[in-house]
Amino acid sequence: MNTVSRAFARQGLVRPRGSRILGGVCAGIARRLGMGEWTARLLFVLVLMVLPGSQILVYPILWILMPSEDQVVEAPRPPVPGGPLR
């Protein structure tokens, strides 16, 4: 499960800390896709009405697998030759 969480984090799919309503899954997906959080939440509800059931299973699974923003620790990057030191 940690490898899945790390893969999500590498691709920028994390649950943001400040804009959560329930688990932050829709907010994380919205941030990753570059759309508004409320747009993603509305799409989630609309898809739930059209295809009932599957989202009720997918949301908790993503809640477990998507790392929280405060849990993601970026690995130190090697210095760029000729670049500024950090």
Phi, psi and omega in degrees: 000328179294328179292324177293316179298319178294321178296318177299316182296320178298327181270004177084017181261086180232157178273114181295147185283320190274339188244035179276146169249309176248284181244347181091007182294310180296322179294322178293318178294318179298316180297318181294322181273354178075034178238172179289149181296318180290332175295316179295320179294319178296317176299321178300314180293319179296318178294325177297325179287325182281314180240078186293143171109309188296324181292332179295332176273322185290318183301309179295328178294316177294326178300321180285318187278327181284126179287150175286150182302324182282350178268344183279122178245119180286137175289142179297135180273143177292147181295145178277130179301127180082359181268172180290150177274147177258000000 
